[in-house]
GROMACS .gro file of C-alpha atoms in nm:
model
  336
    1UNK     CA    1   9.748  11.794   8.028
    2UNK     CA    2   9.910  11.739   8.399
    3UNK     CA    3   9.702  11.663   8.643
    4UNK     CA    4   9.874  11.705   9.064
    5UNK     CA    5   9.730  11.675   9.333
    6UNK     CA    6   9.835  11.810   9.671
    7UNK     CA    7   9.927  12.127   9.491
    8UNK     CA    8   9.901  12.317   9.833
    9UNK     CA    9  10.185  12.124   9.962
   10UNK     CA   10  10.564  12.091   9.981
   11UNK     CA   11  10.639  11.901   9.687
   12UNK     CA   12  10.299  11.940   9.520
   13UNK     CA   13  10.351  12.304   9.460
   14UNK     CA   14  10.731  12.298   9.344
   15UNK     CA   15  10.646  12.113   9.092
   16UNK     CA   16  10.382  12.295   8.984
   17UNK     CA   17  10.589  12.581   9.034
   18UNK     CA   18  10.823  12.374   8.759
   19UNK     CA   19  10.577  12.302   8.549
   20UNK     CA   20  10.406  12.630   8.459
   21UNK     CA   21  10.790  12.787   8.432
   22UNK     CA   22  10.839  12.509   8.154
   23UNK     CA   23  10.438  12.629   7.991
   24UNK     CA   24  10.332  12.249   8.092
   25UNK     CA   25   9.900  12.274   8.084
   26UNK     CA   26   9.823  12.210   8.411
   27UNK     CA   27   9.541  12.084   8.665
   28UNK     CA   28   9.541  12.083   8.991
   29UNK     CA   29   9.293  12.061   9.329
   30UNK     CA   30   9.242  12.170   9.662
   31UNK     CA   31   8.995  12.140   9.958
   32UNK     CA   32   8.971  12.515  10.051
   33UNK     CA   33   9.092  12.871   9.935
   34UNK     CA   34   9.315  12.968  10.226
   35UNK     CA   35   9.532  12.622  10.137
   36UNK     CA   36   9.616  12.808   9.772
   37UNK     CA   37   9.748  13.075   9.963
   38UNK     CA   38  10.051  12.965  10.060
   39UNK     CA   39  10.150  12.799   9.689
   40UNK     CA   40  10.075  13.150   9.566
   41UNK     CA   41  10.343  13.280   9.771
   42UNK     CA   42  10.541  13.033   9.691
   43UNK     CA   43  10.533  13.097   9.326
   44UNK     CA   44  10.545  13.551   9.498
   45UNK     CA   45  10.866  13.446   9.710
   46UNK     CA   46  11.037  13.311   9.309
   47UNK     CA   47  10.924  13.610   9.095
   48UNK     CA   48  10.664  13.387   8.924
   49UNK     CA   49  10.332  13.499   9.075
   50UNK     CA   50  10.234  13.574   8.716
   51UNK     CA   51  10.273  13.218   8.608
   52UNK     CA   52  10.060  13.188   8.864
   53UNK     CA   53   9.699  13.188   8.637
   54UNK     CA   54   9.805  12.952   8.426
   55UNK     CA   55   9.738  12.677   8.641
   56UNK     CA   56   9.312  12.536   8.663
   57UNK     CA   57   9.257  12.510   8.998
   58UNK     CA   58   8.936  12.228   9.094
   59UNK     CA   59   8.808  12.233   9.413
   60UNK     CA   60   8.792  11.823   9.488
   61UNK     CA   61   8.945  11.593   9.784
   62UNK     CA   62   9.073  11.231   9.717
   63UNK     CA   63   8.882  11.147   9.929
   64UNK     CA   64   8.587  11.252   9.764
   65UNK     CA   65   8.489  11.014   9.473
   66UNK     CA   66   8.246  11.243   9.291
   67UNK     CA   67   8.427  11.523   9.372
   68UNK     CA   68   8.723  11.370   9.145
   69UNK     CA   69   8.498  11.282   8.798
   70UNK     CA   70   8.535  11.642   8.645
   71UNK     CA   71   8.914  11.655   8.728
   72UNK     CA   72   9.050  11.375   8.527
   73UNK     CA   73   8.913  11.488   8.184
   74UNK     CA   74   9.131  11.551   7.949
   75UNK     CA   75   9.445  11.349   8.170
   76UNK     CA   76   9.740  11.231   8.084
   77UNK     CA   77   9.977  11.237   8.356
   78UNK     CA   78   9.894  11.233   8.714
   79UNK     CA   79  10.173  11.356   8.965
   80UNK     CA   80  10.036  11.235   9.287
   81UNK     CA   81  10.173  11.473   9.600
   82UNK     CA   82   9.870  11.467   9.807
   83UNK     CA   83   9.904  11.281  10.109
   84UNK     CA   84   9.825  11.289  10.576
   85UNK     CA   85  10.165  11.271  10.753
   86UNK     CA   86  10.144  11.230  11.133
   87UNK     CA   87  10.294  11.030  11.338
   88UNK     CA   88   9.980  11.126  11.692
   89UNK     CA   89   9.823  10.817  11.735
   90UNK     CA   90   9.548  10.967  11.755
   91UNK     CA   91   9.534  11.021  11.336
   92UNK     CA   92   9.531  10.619  11.237
   93UNK     CA   93   9.198  10.656  11.104
   94UNK     CA   94   9.284  10.987  10.903
   95UNK     CA   95   9.602  10.854  10.800
   96UNK     CA   96   9.432  10.550  10.620
   97UNK     CA   97   9.195  10.713  10.498
   98UNK     CA   98   9.402  10.994  10.310
   99UNK     CA   99   9.695  10.817  10.245
  100UNK     CA  100   9.607  10.419  10.151
  101UNK     CA  101   9.209  10.517  10.050
  102UNK     CA  102   9.283  10.893   9.892
  103UNK     CA  103   9.589  10.671   9.677
  104UNK     CA  104   9.341  10.348   9.572
  105UNK     CA  105   9.116  10.678   9.458
  106UNK     CA  106   9.330  10.801   9.251
  107UNK     CA  107   9.447  10.483   9.092
  108UNK     CA  108   9.073  10.411   9.033
  109UNK     CA  109   9.051  10.700   8.838
  110UNK     CA  110   9.404  10.672   8.623
  111UNK     CA  111   9.263  10.299   8.497
  112UNK     CA  112   8.924  10.443   8.402
  113UNK     CA  113   9.055  10.720   8.217
  114UNK     CA  114   9.354  10.589   8.085
  115UNK     CA  115   9.583  10.775   8.200
  116UNK     CA  116   9.922  10.701   8.091
  117UNK     CA  117  10.115  10.775   8.384
  118UNK     CA  118  10.131  10.808   8.749
  119UNK     CA  119  10.416  10.912   8.953
  120UNK     CA  120  10.319  10.810   9.412
  121UNK     CA  121  10.527  11.061   9.620
  122UNK     CA  122  10.558  10.794   9.873
  123UNK     CA  123  10.819  10.780  10.152
  124UNK     CA  124  11.186  10.654  10.304
  125UNK     CA  125  10.928  10.484  10.607
  126UNK     CA  126  10.735  10.305  10.356
  127UNK     CA  127  11.007  10.112  10.199
  128UNK     CA  128  11.115   9.788  10.397
  129UNK     CA  129  11.289   9.724  10.715
  130UNK     CA  130  11.676   9.604  10.721
  131UNK     CA  131  11.779   9.228  10.699
  132UNK     CA  132  12.007   9.073  10.930
  133UNK     CA  133  12.229   9.097  10.623
  134UNK     CA  134  12.194   9.439  10.511
  135UNK     CA  135  12.379   9.764  10.611
  136UNK     CA  136  12.085  10.023  10.480
  137UNK     CA  137  11.760  10.012  10.342
  138UNK     CA  138  11.711   9.990   9.980
  139UNK     CA  139  11.411   9.999   9.724
  140UNK     CA  140  11.497   9.560   9.742
  141UNK     CA  141  11.464   9.608  10.147
  142UNK     CA  142  11.151   9.378  10.228
  143UNK     CA  143  10.862   9.521  10.460
  144UNK     CA  144  10.874   9.285  10.737
  145UNK     CA  145  10.513   9.289  10.948
  146UNK     CA  146  10.614   9.185  11.253
  147UNK     CA  147  10.817   9.490  11.316
  148UNK     CA  148  10.674   9.817  11.420
  149UNK     CA  149  10.614  10.073  11.181
  150UNK     CA  150  10.394  10.405  11.264
  151UNK     CA  151  10.044  10.412  11.178
  152UNK     CA  152  10.206  10.648  10.935
  153UNK     CA  153  10.500  10.388  10.779
  154UNK     CA  154  10.207  10.152  10.787
  155UNK     CA  155   9.908  10.381  10.561
  156UNK     CA  156  10.234  10.490  10.298
  157UNK     CA  157  10.332  10.155  10.243
  158UNK     CA  158   9.970  10.080  10.208
  159UNK     CA  159   9.926  10.370   9.957
  160UNK     CA  160  10.202  10.224   9.770
  161UNK     CA  161  10.021   9.882   9.760
  162UNK     CA  162   9.748  10.037   9.542
  163UNK     CA  163   9.993  10.187   9.316
  164UNK     CA  164  10.113   9.816   9.234
  165UNK     CA  165   9.749   9.701   9.241
  166UNK     CA  166   9.695   9.948   8.955
  167UNK     CA  167  10.001   9.828   8.767
  168UNK     CA  168   9.874   9.489   8.805
  169UNK     CA  169   9.579   9.593   8.564
  170UNK     CA  170   9.810   9.811   8.311
  171UNK     CA  171   9.910  10.147   8.432
  172UNK     CA  172  10.220  10.252   8.379
  173UNK     CA  173  10.397  10.396   8.734
  174UNK     CA  174  10.706  10.493   8.892
  175UNK     CA  175  10.693  10.607   9.327
  176UNK     CA  176  10.960  10.789   9.477
  177UNK     CA  177  11.019  10.724   9.806
  178UNK     CA  178  11.197  11.070   9.948
  179UNK     CA  179  11.370  11.102  10.331
  180UNK     CA  180  11.287  11.437  10.492
  181UNK     CA  181  11.256  11.667  10.277
  182UNK     CA  182  11.342  12.022  10.320
  183UNK     CA  183  11.221  12.318  10.142
  184UNK     CA  184  11.061  12.625  10.185
  185UNK     CA  185  10.895  12.747  10.535
  186UNK     CA  186  10.572  12.863  10.376
  187UNK     CA  187  10.517  12.587  10.445
  188UNK     CA  188  10.455  12.502  10.852
  189UNK     CA  189  10.463  12.130  10.871
  190UNK     CA  190  10.762  11.891  10.782
  191UNK     CA  191  11.070  12.071  10.764
  192UNK     CA  192  10.922  12.384  10.797
  193UNK     CA  193  10.827  12.312  11.173
  194UNK     CA  194  11.203  12.258  11.209
  195UNK     CA  195  11.362  12.576  11.097
  196UNK     CA  196  11.038  12.680  11.297
  197UNK     CA  197  11.163  12.572  11.606
  198UNK     CA  198  11.501  12.620  11.538
  199UNK     CA  199  11.440  12.985  11.494
  200UNK     CA  200  11.255  13.028  11.834
  201UNK     CA  201  11.575  12.889  12.031
  202UNK     CA  202  11.588  12.484  12.055
  203UNK     CA  203  11.751  12.384  12.367
  204UNK     CA  204  11.767  11.969  12.327
  205UNK     CA  205  11.911  11.770  12.063
  206UNK     CA  206  11.936  11.469  11.941
  207UNK     CA  207  12.216  11.180  11.779
  208UNK     CA  208  11.944  11.015  11.581
  209UNK     CA  209  11.991  10.968  11.270
  210UNK     CA  210  11.843  10.979  10.906
  211UNK     CA  211  11.828  11.076  10.490
  212UNK     CA  212  11.752  11.448  10.400
  213UNK     CA  213  11.704  11.538  10.041
  214UNK     CA  214  11.635  11.942   9.858
  215UNK     CA  215  11.186  11.942   9.737
  216UNK     CA  216  11.421  12.040   9.416
  217UNK     CA  217  11.540  11.715   9.403
  218UNK     CA  218  11.225  11.559   9.456
  219UNK     CA  219  11.114  11.745   9.147
  220UNK     CA  220  11.316  11.708   8.916
  221UNK     CA  221  11.375  11.315   9.027
  222UNK     CA  222  10.964  11.310   8.980
  223UNK     CA  223  10.969  11.489   8.632
  224UNK     CA  224  11.284  11.266   8.456
  225UNK     CA  225  11.114  10.946   8.560
  226UNK     CA  226  10.783  11.049   8.381
  227UNK     CA  227  10.970  11.168   8.108
  228UNK     CA  228  11.129  10.834   8.079
  229UNK     CA  229  11.026  10.495   7.965
  230UNK     CA  230  11.068  10.375   8.327
  231UNK     CA  231  10.769  10.239   8.506
  232UNK     CA  232  10.680   9.985   8.756
  233UNK     CA  233  10.983  10.067   8.970
  234UNK     CA  234  11.087  10.329   9.242
  235UNK     CA  235  11.315  10.525   9.416
  236UNK     CA  236  11.481  10.634   9.749
  237UNK     CA  237  11.555  11.025   9.732
  238UNK     CA  238  11.797  11.078  10.041
  239UNK     CA  239  12.086  11.318   9.934
  240UNK     CA  240  12.314  11.315  10.235
  241UNK     CA  241  12.269  11.140  10.602
  242UNK     CA  242  12.305  11.363  10.884
  243UNK     CA  243  12.194  11.357  11.274
  244UNK     CA  244  11.978  11.588  11.461
  245UNK     CA  245  12.189  11.732  11.638
  246UNK     CA  246  12.448  11.762  11.299
  247UNK     CA  247  12.115  11.951  11.109
  248UNK     CA  248  11.985  12.153  11.414
  249UNK     CA  249  12.294  12.329  11.431
  250UNK     CA  250  12.343  12.350  11.052
  251UNK     CA  251  11.970  12.523  11.032
  252UNK     CA  252  12.076  12.731  11.343
  253UNK     CA  253  12.424  12.886  11.226
  254UNK     CA  254  12.239  12.976  10.885
  255UNK     CA  255  11.934  13.073  11.004
  256UNK     CA  256  12.159  13.325  11.277
  257UNK     CA  257  11.997  13.115  11.573
  258UNK     CA  258  12.106  12.961  11.914
  259UNK     CA  259  12.243  12.637  11.869
  260UNK     CA  260  12.113  12.370  12.083
  261UNK     CA  261  12.287  12.284  12.396
  262UNK     CA  262  12.191  12.008  12.579
  263UNK     CA  263  12.146  11.644  12.470
  264UNK     CA  264  11.866  11.451  12.528
  265UNK     CA  265  11.930  11.110  12.611
  266UNK     CA  266  11.667  10.833  12.525
  267UNK     CA  267  11.549  10.812  12.896
  268UNK     CA  268  11.457  11.214  12.859
  269UNK     CA  269  11.257  11.177  12.572
  270UNK     CA  270  11.139  10.878  12.734
  271UNK     CA  271  11.001  11.079  12.990
  272UNK     CA  272  10.886  11.328  12.766
  273UNK     CA  273  10.638  11.148  12.536
  274UNK     CA  274  10.459  10.994  12.838
  275UNK     CA  275  10.426  11.335  12.969
  276UNK     CA  276  10.297  11.396  12.652
  277UNK     CA  277  10.070  11.108  12.681
  278UNK     CA  278   9.944  11.248  13.015
  279UNK     CA  279   9.864  11.587  12.882
  280UNK     CA  280   9.699  11.517  12.534
  281UNK     CA  281   9.502  11.270  12.715
  282UNK     CA  282   9.328  11.430  13.014
  283UNK     CA  283   9.389  11.757  12.929
  284UNK     CA  284   9.263  11.712  12.505
  285UNK     CA  285   9.627  11.904  12.357
  286UNK     CA  286   9.791  11.818  12.042
  287UNK     CA  287  10.013  11.519  12.054
  288UNK     CA  288  10.405  11.664  12.008
  289UNK     CA  289  10.572  11.353  12.091
  290UNK     CA  290  10.489  11.015  12.065
  291UNK     CA  291  10.671  10.650  12.176
  292UNK     CA  292  10.772  10.608  11.824
  293UNK     CA  293  10.846  10.938  11.700
  294UNK     CA  294  11.094  10.954  12.047
  295UNK     CA  295  11.215  10.626  11.975
  296UNK     CA  296  11.334  10.768  11.630
  297UNK     CA  297  11.504  11.089  11.705
  298UNK     CA  298  11.779  10.781  11.841
  299UNK     CA  299  11.765  10.580  11.582
  300UNK     CA  300  12.038  10.577  11.339
  301UNK     CA  301  11.871  10.537  10.991
  302UNK     CA  302  12.075  10.470  10.634
  303UNK     CA  303  11.883  10.470  10.316
  304UNK     CA  304  12.107  10.351  10.008
  305UNK     CA  305  12.069  10.576   9.647
  306UNK     CA  306  12.247  10.415   9.411
  307UNK     CA  307  11.927  10.300   9.228
  308UNK     CA  308  11.857  10.696   9.099
  309UNK     CA  309  12.221  10.808   9.057
  310UNK     CA  310  12.341  10.450   8.874
  311UNK     CA  311  12.314  10.592   8.511
  312UNK     CA  312  12.254  10.181   8.427
  313UNK     CA  313  11.966  10.161   8.628
  314UNK     CA  314  11.790  10.508   8.583
  315UNK     CA  315  11.965  10.654   8.313
  316UNK     CA  316  11.938  10.977   8.424
  317UNK     CA  317  12.291  11.013   8.555
  318UNK     CA  318  12.079  11.165   8.874
  319UNK     CA  319  12.293  11.413   9.104
  320UNK     CA  320  12.153  11.534   9.411
  321UNK     CA  321  12.206  11.868   9.574
  322UNK     CA  322  12.404  11.914   9.918
  323UNK     CA  323  12.221  11.940  10.198
  324UNK     CA  324  12.438  12.243  10.347
  325UNK     CA  325  12.328  12.455  10.023
  326UNK     CA  326  12.007  12.351  10.046
  327UNK     CA  327  11.943  12.478  10.387
  328UNK     CA  328  12.138  12.847  10.285
  329UNK     CA  329  11.899  12.864   9.950
  330UNK     CA  330  11.644  12.795  10.191
  331UNK     CA  331  11.728  13.059  10.413
  332UNK     CA  332  11.804  13.312  10.160
  333UNK     CA  333  11.446  13.234  10.051
  334UNK     CA  334  11.305  13.321  10.375
  335UNK     CA  335  11.436  13.644  10.480
  336UNK     CA  336  11.270  13.818  10.150
   0.00000   0.00000   0.00000
């Protein structure tokens, strides 16, 4: 039997859809009944709602050890998709608890219950830093502890350390490091939030760059790696690189929304994050733009995807869906 954590999130829900379609026995955990509805909506969107009942749902939390006891019985393989995403400095403790402590719990249970293999969903944020002789970040890039990293990146890097600890203790593992994941707008976090903002009419754009990947490609890579003999490896999953200006304009075009007109220069985003900090500090509002997030809007990050694509290394001969077609697919489903 397969266990999926984070089955109510973007990656986990799409993974469940794929696994159920392939008639695999699945168990998934959830924290509350409301969160399951998004996954159920995804099945309905794909006309697969009749398969939803085949998933065995158990209420549990990856940071609540007693609740995980019954979850791991008779489990052979684990896809660890659960995690917390935030770039608000106030969420530092929650990020560390969920992403590091929660992953440590999953790894420990995998070892105790003799799980055959674990697939951990990490992030490009945990890959490392570009050295002086490098032009792109890859799986071999070293993490520089003296460089500035967001709390989110630190928590994902810490989570990976827990997975590597499990590998050293005999657990077979693979790690995937996706870029910005594009998927169904049913999920209002991550790329879903980007689509929502663009459709409302996003007036500003920046010229920073990052890597993007379709959620279906993430699921495909995860399942292929789990079925392979590969262990003790991690793979960056980035289909293409786009500037924020270009990705926003593509989404605007596909959704029939107004494209952004104004370029937000670094000095402007510096002002905005400071104003946002004041509003958060004195009015208690949720942080919208942190100092780190503002800086990433202007950074030009590039990530190598050669390892997953090279059949001599991965044995998969993996090919990514173009981001343009992925966005078109997302928009067509969204119209339903």
